[in-house]
mmCIF file of C-alpha atoms in Angstrom:
data_model
loop_
_atom_site.group_PDB
_atom_site.id
_atom_site.type_symbol
_atom_site.label_atom_id
_atom_site.label_comp_id
_atom_site.label_asym_id
_atom_site.label_seq_id
_atom_site.Cartn_x
_atom_site.Cartn_y
_atom_site.Cartn_z
ATOM 1 C CA MET A 295 0.000 0.000 0.000
ATOM 2 C CA SER A 296 1.314 3.439 -0.911
ATOM 3 C CA ASP A 297 2.024 6.283 1.503
ATOM 4 C CA PRO A 298 0.100 9.313 0.139
ATOM 5 C CA LEU A 299 1.786 11.802 2.463
ATOM 6 C CA ALA A 300 5.278 10.745 1.396
ATOM 7 C CA GLN A 301 4.211 10.780 -2.256
ATOM 8 C CA VAL A 302 2.916 14.351 -2.029
ATOM 9 C CA ILE A 303 6.113 15.557 -0.339
ATOM 10 C CA GLU A 304 8.239 13.789 -2.937
ATOM 11 C CA LEU A 305 6.298 15.403 -5.788
ATOM 12 C CA LEU A 306 6.613 18.843 -4.201
ATOM 13 C CA GLN A 307 10.424 18.549 -4.528
ATOM 14 C CA PRO A 308 11.366 20.814 -1.558
ATOM 15 C CA ARG A 309 14.728 22.553 -1.705
ATOM 16 C CA THR A 310 16.141 24.550 1.184
ATOM 17 C CA VAL A 311 17.051 28.097 0.265
ATOM 18 C CA PHE A 312 17.722 29.947 3.494
ATOM 19 C CA SER A 313 17.647 29.707 7.285
ATOM 20 C CA LYS A 314 18.680 32.186 9.971
ATOM 21 C CA GLY A 315 18.810 32.701 13.704
ATOM 22 C CA ILE A 316 16.389 35.269 15.130
ATOM 23 C CA ARG A 317 16.361 36.904 18.564
ATOM 24 C CA GLY A 318 13.851 39.283 20.102
ATOM 25 C CA ALA A 319 14.222 41.338 23.268
ATOM 26 C CA GLY A 320 12.143 44.003 25.025
ATOM 27 C CA ARG A 321 9.550 45.828 22.942
ATOM 28 C CA TRP A 322 9.667 44.476 19.389
ATOM 29 C CA GLY A 323 7.495 43.467 16.460
ATOM 30 C CA VAL A 324 7.892 42.793 12.732
ATOM 31 C CA ARG A 325 5.242 42.602 10.039
ATOM 32 C CA TYR A 326 6.119 40.475 7.004
ATOM 33 C CA SER A 327 4.306 40.880 3.698
ATOM 34 C CA GLU A 328 2.864 37.846 1.929
ATOM 35 C CA PHE A 329 5.698 35.724 0.551
ATOM 36 C CA GLY A 330 4.028 32.709 -1.051
ATOM 37 C CA GLN A 331 6.950 30.332 -0.530
ATOM 38 C CA PRO A 332 6.921 27.714 2.253
ATOM 39 C CA GLY A 333 8.409 28.990 5.502
ATOM 40 C CA PHE A 334 9.159 27.463 8.875
ATOM 41 C CA CYS A 335 10.098 28.579 12.371
ATOM 42 C CA ALA A 336 11.265 26.711 15.457
ATOM 43 C CA VAL A 337 11.487 28.188 18.955
ATOM 44 C CA ILE A 338 14.853 27.350 20.489
ATOM 45 C CA GLU A 339 14.152 29.123 23.797
ATOM 46 C CA GLY A 340 11.766 31.704 25.243
ATOM 47 C CA SER A 341 8.409 32.699 23.757
ATOM 48 C CA CYS A 342 6.776 35.228 21.427
ATOM 49 C CA ARG A 343 3.509 35.972 19.661
ATOM 50 C CA LEU A 344 2.658 34.979 16.079
ATOM 51 C CA ALA A 345 -0.344 36.359 14.177
ATOM 52 C CA VAL A 346 -0.736 34.851 10.680
ATOM 53 C CA ASP A 347 -3.338 36.480 8.436
ATOM 54 C CA GLY A 348 -6.472 34.346 8.377
ATOM 55 C CA GLU A 349 -5.454 32.332 11.440
ATOM 56 C CA VAL A 350 -6.025 32.689 15.185
ATOM 57 C CA PRO A 351 -2.969 34.368 16.839
ATOM 58 C CA VAL A 352 -0.860 31.965 18.875
ATOM 59 C CA THR A 353 1.826 32.133 21.548
ATOM 60 C CA LEU A 354 4.949 30.269 20.493
ATOM 61 C CA GLU A 355 6.914 28.555 23.232
ATOM 62 C CA GLN A 356 10.188 26.667 23.488
ATOM 63 C CA GLY A 357 10.017 23.507 21.383
ATOM 64 C CA ASP A 358 7.219 24.767 19.108
ATOM 65 C CA PHE A 359 7.426 24.383 15.356
ATOM 66 C CA VAL A 360 5.419 26.308 12.745
ATOM 67 C CA LEU A 361 5.137 25.487 9.047
ATOM 68 C CA LEU A 362 3.467 27.830 6.537
ATOM 69 C CA PRO A 363 3.241 25.932 3.207
ATOM 70 C CA ALA A 364 2.507 29.142 1.260
ATOM 71 C CA THR A 365 3.562 31.891 3.661
ATOM 72 C CA PRO A 366 0.892 34.628 3.885
ATOM 73 C CA ALA A 367 1.430 37.976 5.621
ATOM 74 C CA PHE A 368 2.110 37.642 9.340
ATOM 75 C CA THR A 369 3.222 39.562 12.420
ATOM 76 C CA MET A 370 5.710 38.270 14.975
ATOM 77 C CA SER A 371 6.317 40.177 18.199
ATOM 78 C CA GLY A 372 6.951 40.215 21.887
ATOM 79 C CA PHE A 373 4.103 40.702 24.328
ATOM 80 C CA GLU A 374 4.299 44.482 24.798
ATOM 81 C CA PRO A 375 2.216 46.822 22.591
ATOM 82 C CA VAL A 376 4.262 47.969 19.598
ATOM 83 C CA THR A 377 3.928 49.250 16.054
ATOM 84 C CA PRO A 378 5.630 46.482 14.073
ATOM 85 C CA ARG A 379 8.406 47.243 11.624
ATOM 86 C CA HIS A 380 7.379 46.317 8.084
ATOM 87 C CA ILE A 381 9.506 43.864 6.091
ATOM 88 C CA ASP A 382 8.884 42.764 2.496
ATOM 89 C CA PRO A 383 10.728 39.446 2.079
ATOM 90 C CA LYS A 384 10.514 39.724 -1.715
ATOM 91 C CA THR A 385 12.614 42.908 -1.806
ATOM 92 C CA THR A 386 14.575 42.975 1.471
ATOM 93 C CA PRO A 387 18.147 41.647 1.134
ATOM 94 C CA VAL A 388 18.637 38.285 2.805
ATOM 95 C CA PRO A 389 20.615 38.781 6.070
ATOM 96 C CA THR A 390 23.866 36.877 6.322
ATOM 97 C CA GLU A 391 24.011 36.818 10.133
ATOM 98 C CA GLU A 392 21.616 36.300 13.019
ATOM 99 C CA VAL A 393 18.828 38.890 13.158
ATOM 100 C CA ARG A 394 17.994 40.698 16.411
ATOM 101 C CA HIS A 395 14.756 42.638 16.942
ATOM 102 C CA GLY A 396 14.044 45.121 19.720
ATOM 103 C CA ARG A 397 16.627 45.793 22.399
ATOM 104 C CA GLN A 398 20.078 45.196 20.925
ATOM 105 C CA ASP A 399 21.956 44.316 24.106
ATOM 106 C CA GLY A 400 21.386 42.032 27.035
ATOM 107 C CA PRO A 401 19.686 38.638 27.084
ATOM 108 C CA ALA A 402 16.995 37.876 24.506
ATOM 109 C CA ASP A 403 13.414 37.019 25.433
ATOM 110 C CA VAL A 404 13.149 34.548 22.561
ATOM 111 C CA ARG A 405 15.521 32.729 20.225
ATOM 112 C CA LEU A 406 14.250 31.225 16.993
ATOM 113 C CA LEU A 407 15.463 29.476 13.882
ATOM 114 C CA GLY A 408 13.464 30.603 10.875
ATOM 115 C CA GLY A 409 13.771 29.907 7.192
ATOM 116 C CA TYR A 410 12.116 29.244 3.895
ATOM 117 C CA PHE A 411 12.524 26.927 0.942
ATOM 118 C CA VAL A 412 10.982 26.524 -2.482
ATOM 119 C CA PHE A 413 9.067 23.675 -4.047
ATOM 120 C CA GLY A 414 10.527 22.514 -7.350
ATOM 121 C CA SER A 415 7.291 20.921 -8.520
ATOM 122 C CA PRO A 416 5.481 22.646 -11.402
ATOM 123 C CA ASP A 417 2.282 21.535 -9.683
ATOM 124 C CA ALA A 418 3.186 22.974 -6.264
ATOM 125 C CA ALA A 419 0.119 25.250 -6.059
ATOM 126 C CA LEU A 420 -2.248 22.310 -6.464
ATOM 127 C CA LEU A 421 -0.421 20.142 -3.941
ATOM 128 C CA VAL A 422 -0.029 22.972 -1.412
ATOM 129 C CA SER A 423 -3.775 23.635 -1.651
ATOM 130 C CA LEU A 424 -4.282 20.187 -0.119
ATOM 131 C CA LEU A 425 -2.285 21.174 2.988
ATOM 132 C CA PRO A 426 -3.309 23.344 5.978
ATOM 133 C CA ALA A 427 -2.477 27.064 5.693
ATOM 134 C CA MET A 428 -0.638 26.854 9.022
ATOM 135 C CA VAL A 429 0.807 23.898 10.913
ATOM 136 C CA HIS A 430 1.620 24.535 14.588
ATOM 137 C CA VAL A 431 3.212 21.631 16.434
ATOM 138 C CA ARG A 432 4.169 21.640 20.107
ATOM 139 C CA GLY A 433 6.459 19.350 22.056
ATOM 140 C CA VAL A 434 7.794 17.088 19.278
ATOM 141 C CA GLU A 435 11.509 16.638 19.978
ATOM 142 C CA ARG A 436 12.164 15.040 16.579
ATOM 143 C CA LEU A 437 11.160 18.274 14.856
ATOM 144 C CA SER A 438 13.479 20.351 17.022
ATOM 145 C CA THR A 439 16.351 18.019 16.178
ATOM 146 C CA LEU A 440 15.591 18.170 12.450
ATOM 147 C CA VAL A 441 15.397 21.966 12.464
ATOM 148 C CA ARG A 442 18.763 22.136 14.255
ATOM 149 C CA LEU A 443 20.283 19.837 11.635
ATOM 150 C CA VAL A 444 18.836 21.973 8.818
ATOM 151 C CA GLY A 445 20.317 25.099 10.393
ATOM 152 C CA GLU A 446 23.734 23.512 10.829
ATOM 153 C CA GLU A 447 23.841 22.122 7.291
ATOM 154 C CA ALA A 448 22.617 25.370 5.725
ATOM 155 C CA SER A 449 25.313 27.384 7.477
ATOM 156 C CA GLN A 450 28.104 25.230 6.058
ATOM 157 C CA HIS A 451 29.309 24.432 2.555
ATOM 158 C CA ASN A 452 30.265 20.807 2.820
ATOM 159 C CA ALA A 453 30.281 18.431 -0.133
ATOM 160 C CA GLY A 454 26.781 17.156 -0.865
ATOM 161 C CA ARG A 455 25.193 20.061 1.040
ATOM 162 C CA ASP A 456 22.238 20.561 -1.297
ATOM 163 C CA LEU A 457 21.423 16.854 -1.398
ATOM 164 C CA VAL A 458 21.527 16.580 2.393
ATOM 165 C CA LEU A 459 19.379 19.685 2.816
ATOM 166 C CA GLY A 460 16.815 18.403 0.360
ATOM 167 C CA ARG A 461 16.460 15.132 2.236
ATOM 168 C CA LEU A 462 16.342 16.860 5.626
ATOM 169 C CA VAL A 463 13.582 19.203 4.492
ATOM 170 C CA GLU A 464 11.570 16.299 3.063
ATOM 171 C CA ILE A 465 11.760 14.556 6.446
ATOM 172 C CA LEU A 466 10.994 17.813 8.261
ATOM 173 C CA LEU A 467 7.845 18.316 6.191
ATOM 174 C CA ILE A 468 6.662 14.756 6.718
ATOM 175 C CA GLU A 469 7.236 14.932 10.484
ATOM 176 C CA ALA A 470 5.434 18.299 10.763
ATOM 177 C CA LEU A 471 2.449 17.177 8.698
ATOM 178 C CA ARG A 472 2.309 13.826 10.451
ATOM 179 C CA ALA A 473 2.188 15.552 13.837
ATOM 180 C CA SER A 474 -0.426 17.997 12.584
ATOM 181 C CA ARG A 475 -2.604 15.189 11.292
ATOM 182 C CA ALA A 476 -2.482 13.470 14.655
ATOM 183 C CA LYS A 477 -3.774 16.603 16.382
ATOM 184 C CA GLY A 478 -6.567 17.295 13.901
ATOM 185 C CA SER A 479 -6.631 19.644 10.943
ATOM 186 C CA PRO A 480 -9.058 21.646 8.800
ATOM 187 C CA PRO A 481 -10.727 20.078 5.734
ATOM 188 C CA GLY A 482 -8.076 18.924 3.304
ATOM 189 C CA PHE A 483 -5.610 16.189 2.488
ATOM 190 C CA LEU A 484 -4.355 15.677 6.067
ATOM 191 C CA ARG A 485 -7.827 15.468 7.520
ATOM 192 C CA GLY A 486 -8.670 12.887 4.876
ATOM 193 C CA LEU A 487 -5.682 10.773 5.912
ATOM 194 C CA ALA A 488 -6.765 11.043 9.549
ATOM 195 C CA ASP A 489 -10.247 9.690 8.730
ATOM 196 C CA ALA A 490 -10.237 5.886 8.955
ATOM 197 C CA ARG A 491 -12.825 5.522 6.175
ATOM 198 C CA VAL A 492 -11.641 8.198 3.777
ATOM 199 C CA SER A 493 -7.947 7.376 4.143
ATOM 200 C CA GLY A 494 -8.457 3.896 2.717
ATOM 201 C CA ALA A 495 -9.888 5.375 -0.478
ATOM 202 C CA ILE A 496 -7.091 7.942 -0.747
ATOM 203 C CA ARG A 497 -4.460 5.223 -0.333
ATOM 204 C CA GLN A 498 -6.076 3.136 -3.060
ATOM 205 C CA MET A 499 -6.170 6.083 -5.471
ATOM 206 C CA HIS A 500 -2.503 6.780 -4.799
ATOM 207 C CA SER A 501 -1.530 3.111 -4.951
ATOM 208 C CA ASP A 502 -3.287 2.367 -8.256
ATOM 209 C CA PRO A 503 -3.981 5.622 -10.166
ATOM 210 C CA GLN A 504 -4.257 3.776 -13.491
ATOM 211 C CA ARG A 505 -7.295 1.812 -12.358
ATOM 212 C CA PRO A 506 -10.638 3.153 -13.701
ATOM 213 C CA TRP A 507 -11.999 3.956 -10.250
ATOM 214 C CA THR A 508 -15.653 4.774 -9.665
ATOM 215 C CA VAL A 509 -17.257 6.355 -6.627
ATOM 216 C CA VAL A 510 -19.053 3.055 -5.972
ATOM 217 C CA GLU A 511 -15.743 1.133 -5.896
ATOM 218 C CA LEU A 512 -14.099 3.692 -3.623
ATOM 219 C CA ALA A 513 -17.140 3.651 -1.345
ATOM 220 C CA GLY A 514 -16.694 -0.123 -1.081
ATOM 221 C CA VAL A 515 -13.075 0.377 -0.027
ATOM 222 C CA ALA A 516 -14.273 2.794 2.659
ATOM 223 C CA GLY A 517 -17.036 0.455 3.772
ATOM 224 C CA LEU A 518 -19.744 3.057 3.148
ATOM 225 C CA SER A 519 -22.690 3.500 0.845
ATOM 226 C CA ARG A 520 -22.079 5.581 -2.272
ATOM 227 C CA SER A 521 -23.900 8.650 -0.958
ATOM 228 C CA ALA A 522 -22.402 8.431 2.544
ATOM 229 C CA PHE A 523 -18.895 8.080 1.115
ATOM 230 C CA PHE A 524 -19.350 10.934 -1.365
ATOM 231 C CA ASP A 525 -20.591 13.289 1.359
ATOM 232 C CA ARG A 526 -17.934 12.244 3.878
ATOM 233 C CA PHE A 527 -15.055 12.477 1.401
ATOM 234 C CA THR A 528 -16.171 15.873 0.103
ATOM 235 C CA ARG A 529 -16.692 17.273 3.596
ATOM 236 C CA THR A 530 -13.382 15.899 4.897
ATOM 237 C CA VAL A 531 -11.043 16.567 1.959
ATOM 238 C CA GLY A 532 -12.754 19.609 0.443
ATOM 239 C CA LEU A 533 -12.888 17.992 -3.014
ATOM 240 C CA ARG A 534 -15.261 15.458 -4.533
ATOM 241 C CA PRO A 535 -13.688 11.982 -4.899
ATOM 242 C CA MET A 536 -13.311 12.167 -8.680
ATOM 243 C CA GLU A 537 -11.955 15.718 -8.428
ATOM 244 C CA TYR A 538 -9.272 14.509 -6.054
ATOM 245 C CA LEU A 539 -8.451 11.540 -8.291
ATOM 246 C CA LEU A 540 -8.135 13.818 -11.328
ATOM 247 C CA ALA A 541 -5.902 16.250 -9.435
ATOM 248 C CA TRP A 542 -3.643 13.410 -8.305
ATOM 249 C CA ARG A 543 -3.449 11.907 -11.797
ATOM 250 C CA MET A 544 -2.552 15.258 -13.327
ATOM 251 C CA ALA A 545 0.132 15.869 -10.681
ATOM 252 C CA LEU A 546 1.649 12.479 -11.526
ATOM 253 C CA ALA A 547 1.363 13.194 -15.248
ATOM 254 C CA LYS A 548 3.224 16.487 -14.920
ATOM 255 C CA ASN A 549 6.016 14.737 -13.094
ATOM 256 C CA LEU A 550 6.205 11.965 -15.715
ATOM 257 C CA LEU A 551 6.170 14.418 -18.622
ATOM 258 C CA GLY A 552 9.409 15.896 -17.330
ATOM 259 C CA THR A 553 11.112 12.566 -18.062
ATOM 260 C CA LYS A 554 12.291 12.297 -21.663
ATOM 261 C CA GLU A 555 12.420 8.501 -21.612
ATOM 262 C CA ILE A 556 8.665 8.024 -21.132
ATOM 263 C CA ALA A 557 6.428 8.151 -24.206
ATOM 264 C CA LEU A 558 3.080 9.931 -24.142
ATOM 265 C CA ASP A 559 1.017 6.760 -24.434
ATOM 266 C CA GLU A 560 2.915 5.296 -21.463
ATOM 267 C CA VAL A 561 2.237 8.420 -19.393
ATOM 268 C CA ALA A 562 -1.440 8.107 -20.310
ATOM 269 C CA ARG A 563 -1.511 4.445 -19.252
ATOM 270 C CA ARG A 564 0.180 5.126 -15.910
ATOM 271 C CA VAL A 565 -2.394 7.733 -14.919
ATOM 272 C CA GLY A 566 -5.491 5.810 -15.941
ATOM 273 C CA TYR A 567 -6.231 6.714 -19.554
ATOM 274 C CA GLY A 568 -6.810 4.164 -22.322
ATOM 275 C CA SER A 569 -5.148 6.194 -25.043
ATOM 276 C CA ALA A 570 -2.826 9.137 -25.555
ATOM 277 C CA SER A 571 -5.616 11.096 -27.246
ATOM 278 C CA THR A 572 -8.080 10.845 -24.339
ATOM 279 C CA PHE A 573 -5.295 11.708 -21.910
ATOM 280 C CA SER A 574 -4.244 14.693 -24.030
ATOM 281 C CA THR A 575 -7.802 16.019 -24.033
ATOM 282 C CA ALA A 576 -8.137 15.673 -20.255
ATOM 283 C CA PHE A 577 -4.677 17.137 -19.624
ATOM 284 C CA SER A 578 -5.259 20.117 -21.908
ATOM 285 C CA ARG A 579 -8.582 20.850 -20.242
ATOM 286 C CA HIS A 580 -7.084 20.624 -16.748
ATOM 287 C CA VAL A 581 -3.729 22.331 -17.328
ATOM 288 C CA GLY A 582 -4.517 24.719 -20.173
ATOM 289 C CA GLN A 583 -1.940 23.378 -22.614
ATOM 290 C CA SER A 584 -1.198 20.111 -24.398
ATOM 291 C CA PRO A 585 1.055 17.480 -22.796
ATOM 292 C CA GLY A 586 3.678 17.965 -25.511
ATOM 293 C CA ARG A 587 3.841 21.704 -25.045
ATOM 294 C CA TYR A 588 3.902 21.330 -21.271
ATOM 295 C CA ALA A 589 6.750 18.793 -21.445
ATOM 296 C CA ARG A 590 8.839 21.049 -23.679
ATOM 297 C CA SER A 591 8.390 24.080 -21.417
ATOM 298 C CA ASP A 592 9.060 22.053 -18.260
ATOM 299 C CA ARG A 593 12.300 20.602 -19.630
ATOM 300 C CA ALA A 594 13.392 24.032 -20.846
#
């Protein structure tokens, strides 16, 4: 049986770009504009306040980890009233040393490791839409260890650095999303995996995408009637079953089309289409361009 969570992370192709130490002391606050790239933050010691647009503000404490798969605007601050300093991450030069906010001398009230990375997948927007807007995990020592390893590796230039960072970030994402799923999540991919009935259907779709699945067959996998399964899947995942299956097939197809060695009819077969022509029609309708044109642009 396939592991849908690992498959999604693998298709996203995360690559670490940057990480930095952050300290805050006294009266301080920063307001970051929307960035769009995935960002993360781990609290090494102390505490602070985080207010992400569209989410309930939270207090971050030592050992906490936050993942923003498509970082929206947010404010991070101490606990005293302050007018936050505005920062646009798209135009502000990337700092080369640890950043300190607020009082510049004396002990810090909070010490963080923050960073961001990019997803190499051409279908990142679709896959990210299946994830929660904000993942906040507390008290998972494995995450703290992984973040420390990412920070250490990013600060050095050893042989194989990029490969190691890529693998570390993949594991970091899986651990964060796994922990989030265990604690409950909003409608989406993770909530579907946490549902004993729905998860069986998702695993089957991921395990055998070339099979001509029907809602009735997937309902049988879930042990529910057709109508009960359709309603439960849609409510839990936020997509109808066949919409999810199509999205997954197209994500796989995009990945396969980037491989020169695979012919179009083989791509079609692997994602559940009986011929290259029917696949091309479905792909063009979903993506907005033909498979051939997409493959050429992706390779370029």
